[in-house]
Backbone as a ProteinNet text record, in pm:
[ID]
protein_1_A
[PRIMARY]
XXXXXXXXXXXXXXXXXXXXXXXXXXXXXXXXXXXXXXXXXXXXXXXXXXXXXXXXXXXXXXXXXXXXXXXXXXXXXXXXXXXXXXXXXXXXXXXXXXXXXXXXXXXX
[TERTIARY]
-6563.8	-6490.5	-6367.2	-6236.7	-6109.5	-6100.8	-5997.1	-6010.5	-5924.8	-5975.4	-5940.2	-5772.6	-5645.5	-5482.5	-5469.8	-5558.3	-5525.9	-5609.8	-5709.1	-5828.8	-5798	-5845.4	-5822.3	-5970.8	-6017.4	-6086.5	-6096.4	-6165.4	-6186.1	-6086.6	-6046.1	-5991.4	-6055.9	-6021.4	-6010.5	-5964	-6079.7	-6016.7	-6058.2	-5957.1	-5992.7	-5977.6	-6001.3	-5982.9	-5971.7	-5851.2	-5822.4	-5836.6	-5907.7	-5930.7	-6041.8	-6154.2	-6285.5	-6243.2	-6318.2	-6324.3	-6421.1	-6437.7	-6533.7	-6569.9	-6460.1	-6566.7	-6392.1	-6451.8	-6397.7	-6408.6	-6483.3	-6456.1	-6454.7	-6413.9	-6408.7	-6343.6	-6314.7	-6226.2	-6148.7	-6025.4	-5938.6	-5960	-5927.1	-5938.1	-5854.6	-5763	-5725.3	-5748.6	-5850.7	-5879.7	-5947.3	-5917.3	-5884.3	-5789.1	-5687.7	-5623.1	-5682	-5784.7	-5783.6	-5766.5	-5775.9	-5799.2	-5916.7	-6020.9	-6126.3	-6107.8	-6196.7	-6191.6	-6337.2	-6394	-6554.3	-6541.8	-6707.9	-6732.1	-6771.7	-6846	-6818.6	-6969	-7046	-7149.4	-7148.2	-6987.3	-6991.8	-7010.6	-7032.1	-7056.4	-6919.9	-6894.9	-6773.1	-6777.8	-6647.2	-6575	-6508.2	-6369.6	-6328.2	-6277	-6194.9	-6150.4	-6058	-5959.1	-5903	-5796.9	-5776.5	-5685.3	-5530.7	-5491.1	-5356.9	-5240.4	-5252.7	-5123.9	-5170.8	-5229.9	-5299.2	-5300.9	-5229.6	-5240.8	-5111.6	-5111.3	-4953.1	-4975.3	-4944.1	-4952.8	-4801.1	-4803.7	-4652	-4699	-4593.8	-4561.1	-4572	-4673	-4629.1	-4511.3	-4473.4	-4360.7	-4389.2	-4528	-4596.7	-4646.2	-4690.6	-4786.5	-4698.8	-4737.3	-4721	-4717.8	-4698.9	-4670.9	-4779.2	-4878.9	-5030.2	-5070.4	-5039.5	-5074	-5007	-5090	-5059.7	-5176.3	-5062	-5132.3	-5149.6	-5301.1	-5354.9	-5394.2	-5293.1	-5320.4	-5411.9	-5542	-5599.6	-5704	-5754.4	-5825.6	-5790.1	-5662.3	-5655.9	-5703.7	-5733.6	-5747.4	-5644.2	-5631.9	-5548.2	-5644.9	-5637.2	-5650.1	-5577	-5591.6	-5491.8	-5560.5	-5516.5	-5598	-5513.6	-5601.7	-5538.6	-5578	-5442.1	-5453.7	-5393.8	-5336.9	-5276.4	-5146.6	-5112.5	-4951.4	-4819.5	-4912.6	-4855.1	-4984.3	-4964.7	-5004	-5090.5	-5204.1	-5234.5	-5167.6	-5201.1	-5168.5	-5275.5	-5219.9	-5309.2	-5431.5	-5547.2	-5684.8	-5753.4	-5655.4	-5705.4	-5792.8	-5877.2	-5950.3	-5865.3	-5858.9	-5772.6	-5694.2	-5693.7	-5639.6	-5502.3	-5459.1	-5307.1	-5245.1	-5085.6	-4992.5	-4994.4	-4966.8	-4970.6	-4871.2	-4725.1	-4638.2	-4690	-4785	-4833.4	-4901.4	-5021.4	-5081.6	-4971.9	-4938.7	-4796.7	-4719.6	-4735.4	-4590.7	-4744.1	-4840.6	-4923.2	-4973.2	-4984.7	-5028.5	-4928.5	-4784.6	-4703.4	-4661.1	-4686.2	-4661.4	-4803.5	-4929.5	-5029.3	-5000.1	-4916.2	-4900.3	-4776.4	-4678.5	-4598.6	-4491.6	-4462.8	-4346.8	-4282	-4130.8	-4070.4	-4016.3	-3973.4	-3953.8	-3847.8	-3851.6	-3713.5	-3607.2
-3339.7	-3450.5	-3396.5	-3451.1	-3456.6	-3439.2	-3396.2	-3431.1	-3547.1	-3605.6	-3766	-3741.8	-3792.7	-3819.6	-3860.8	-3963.5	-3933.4	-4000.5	-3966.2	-3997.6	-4026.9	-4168.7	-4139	-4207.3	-4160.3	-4236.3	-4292.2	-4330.3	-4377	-4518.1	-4585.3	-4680.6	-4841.2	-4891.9	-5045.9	-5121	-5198.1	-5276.9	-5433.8	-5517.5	-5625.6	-5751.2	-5848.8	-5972.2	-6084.2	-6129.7	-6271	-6230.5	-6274	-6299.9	-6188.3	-6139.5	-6105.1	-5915.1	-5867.1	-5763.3	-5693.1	-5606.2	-5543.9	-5446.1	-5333.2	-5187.1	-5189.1	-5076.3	-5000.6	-4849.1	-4815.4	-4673.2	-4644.1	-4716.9	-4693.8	-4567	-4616.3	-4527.2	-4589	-4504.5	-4577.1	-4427	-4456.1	-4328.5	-4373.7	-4299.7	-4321.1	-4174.2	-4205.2	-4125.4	-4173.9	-4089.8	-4106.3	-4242	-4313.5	-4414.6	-4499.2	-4547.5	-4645.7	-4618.3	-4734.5	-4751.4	-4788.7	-4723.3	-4776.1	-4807.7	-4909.8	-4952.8	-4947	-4877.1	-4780.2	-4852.3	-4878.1	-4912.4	-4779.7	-4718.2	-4625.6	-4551	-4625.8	-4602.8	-4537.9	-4559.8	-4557.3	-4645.6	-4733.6	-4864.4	-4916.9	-4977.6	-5039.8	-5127.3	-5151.6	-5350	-5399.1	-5294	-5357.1	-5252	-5230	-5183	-5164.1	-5159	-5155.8	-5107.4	-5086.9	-4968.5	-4963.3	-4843.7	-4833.9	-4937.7	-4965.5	-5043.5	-5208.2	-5219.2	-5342.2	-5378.2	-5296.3	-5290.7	-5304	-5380	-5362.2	-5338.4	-5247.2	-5181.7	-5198.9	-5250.9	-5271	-5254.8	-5298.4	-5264.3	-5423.4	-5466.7	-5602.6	-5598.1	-5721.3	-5741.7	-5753.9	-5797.6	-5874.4	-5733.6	-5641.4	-5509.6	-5425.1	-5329.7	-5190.4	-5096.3	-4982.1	-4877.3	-4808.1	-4821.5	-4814.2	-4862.6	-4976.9	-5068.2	-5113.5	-5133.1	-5178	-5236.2	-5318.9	-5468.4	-5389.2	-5438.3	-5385.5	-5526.7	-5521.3	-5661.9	-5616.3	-5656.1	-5613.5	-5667.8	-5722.7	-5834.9	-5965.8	-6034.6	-6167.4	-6160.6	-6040.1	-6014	-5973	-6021.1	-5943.1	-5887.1	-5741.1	-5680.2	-5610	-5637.6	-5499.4	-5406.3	-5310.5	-5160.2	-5099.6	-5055.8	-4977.3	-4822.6	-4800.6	-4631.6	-4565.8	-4491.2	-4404.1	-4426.6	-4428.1	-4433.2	-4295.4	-4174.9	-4066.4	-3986.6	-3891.3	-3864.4	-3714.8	-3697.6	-3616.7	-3463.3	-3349.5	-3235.9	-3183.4	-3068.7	-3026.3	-2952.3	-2975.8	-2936.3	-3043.4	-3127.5	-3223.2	-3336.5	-3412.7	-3518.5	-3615.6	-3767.6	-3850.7	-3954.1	-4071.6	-4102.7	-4092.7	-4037.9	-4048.6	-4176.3	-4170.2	-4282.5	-4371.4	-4508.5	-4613.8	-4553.7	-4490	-4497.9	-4381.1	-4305.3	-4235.7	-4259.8	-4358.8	-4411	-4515.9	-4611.7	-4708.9	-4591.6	-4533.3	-4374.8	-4367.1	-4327.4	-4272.3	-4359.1	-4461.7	-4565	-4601.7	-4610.4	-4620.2	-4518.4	-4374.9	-4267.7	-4283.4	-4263	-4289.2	-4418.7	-4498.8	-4593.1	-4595.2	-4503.3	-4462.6	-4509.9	-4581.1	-4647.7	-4540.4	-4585.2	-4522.7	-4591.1	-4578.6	-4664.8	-4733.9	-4858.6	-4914.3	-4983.5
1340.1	1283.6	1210.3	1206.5	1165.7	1039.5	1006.3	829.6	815.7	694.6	680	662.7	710.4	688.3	565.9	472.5	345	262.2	174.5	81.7	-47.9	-79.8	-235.8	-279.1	-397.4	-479.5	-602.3	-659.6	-831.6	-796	-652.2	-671.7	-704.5	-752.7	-780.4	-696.8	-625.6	-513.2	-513.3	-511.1	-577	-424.8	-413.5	-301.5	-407.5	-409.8	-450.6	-636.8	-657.9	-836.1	-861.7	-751.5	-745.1	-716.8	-829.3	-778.7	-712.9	-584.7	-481.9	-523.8	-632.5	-661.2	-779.2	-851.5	-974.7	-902.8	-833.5	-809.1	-664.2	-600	-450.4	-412.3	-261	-165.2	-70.3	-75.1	69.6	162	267	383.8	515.1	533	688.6	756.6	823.2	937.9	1068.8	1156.3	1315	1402.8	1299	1318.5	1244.5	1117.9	1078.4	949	884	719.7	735.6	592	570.3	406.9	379.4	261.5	218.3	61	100.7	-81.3	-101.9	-217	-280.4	-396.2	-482.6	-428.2	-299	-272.9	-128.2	-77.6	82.8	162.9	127.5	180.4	235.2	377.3	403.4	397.2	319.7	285.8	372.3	434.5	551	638	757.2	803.7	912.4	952.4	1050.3	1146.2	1222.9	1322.5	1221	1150.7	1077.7	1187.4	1249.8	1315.6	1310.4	1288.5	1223.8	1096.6	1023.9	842.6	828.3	700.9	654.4	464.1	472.3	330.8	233.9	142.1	69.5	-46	-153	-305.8	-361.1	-446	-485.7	-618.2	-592.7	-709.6	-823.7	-842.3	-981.3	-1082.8	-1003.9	-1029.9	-1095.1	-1186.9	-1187.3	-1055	-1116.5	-1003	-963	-1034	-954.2	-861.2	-811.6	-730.5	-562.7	-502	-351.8	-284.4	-220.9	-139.7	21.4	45.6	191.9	236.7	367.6	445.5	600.5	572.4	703	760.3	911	904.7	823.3	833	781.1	674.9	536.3	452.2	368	191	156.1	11.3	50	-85.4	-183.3	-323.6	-439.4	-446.2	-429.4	-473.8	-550.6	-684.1	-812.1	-824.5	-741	-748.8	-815.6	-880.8	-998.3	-1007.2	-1154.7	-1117.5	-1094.5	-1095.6	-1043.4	-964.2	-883.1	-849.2	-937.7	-937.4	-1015.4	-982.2	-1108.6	-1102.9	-1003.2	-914.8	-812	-883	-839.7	-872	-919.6	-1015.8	-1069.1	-973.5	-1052.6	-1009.8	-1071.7	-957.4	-976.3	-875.7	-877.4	-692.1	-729.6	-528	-574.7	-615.4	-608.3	-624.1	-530.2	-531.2	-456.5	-342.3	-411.8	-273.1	-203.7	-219.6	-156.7	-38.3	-62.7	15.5	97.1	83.2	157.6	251.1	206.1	284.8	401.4	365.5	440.5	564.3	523.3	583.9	704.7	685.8	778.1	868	788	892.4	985.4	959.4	1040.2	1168.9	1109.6	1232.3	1284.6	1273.6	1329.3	1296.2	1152.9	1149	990.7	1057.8	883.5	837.5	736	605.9	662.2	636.2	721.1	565.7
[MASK]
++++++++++++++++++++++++++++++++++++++++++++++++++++++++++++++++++++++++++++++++++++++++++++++++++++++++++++

């Protein structure tokens, strides 16, 4: 098996008003996004070219909107990216950057 294109955890992932986990995971590997509760458990998932990952307007810089499956979720990931060694999820535009290179698009 591959190594995952880009992992984060300790995220906060919320649907609508309701939140799903405080310490989750996002993961894109072998072409998808997975969205993982703090147990491993999957919430949702789907092929990176099927996702549209952006920056909301309302949020801090922690934050990014994952549109996938006619779903929309916030996920609260760090607002810098940690110091290397450190434990910590990266930055939102990290993941958004990641998410679009995995599906082949660049920043337009």
């Amino acid at each position: 098996m591959a190594e995952p294109e880009f992992t984060a955890t300790g995220v906060r992932i919320e649907q609508r008003l309701r939140s799903l986990t405080r310490a989750g995971q996002v993961r894109i590997n072998d072409g998808r996004l997975e969205l993982l509760t703090s147990y491993g458990s999957e919430i949702d998932s789907a092929p990176v070219q099927a996702v549209r990952a952006s920056k909301p307007w309302f949020a801090s810089d922690g934050r990014a909107l994952a549109d996938l499956n006619g779903k929309r979720y916030l996920l609260t990931l760090g607002d810098h990216d940690p110091a290397p060694g450190q434990p910590g999820p990266p930055a939102a535009g990290r993941f958004i950057e990641a998410v679009r290179r995995a599906a082949g698009r660049r920043r337009g």
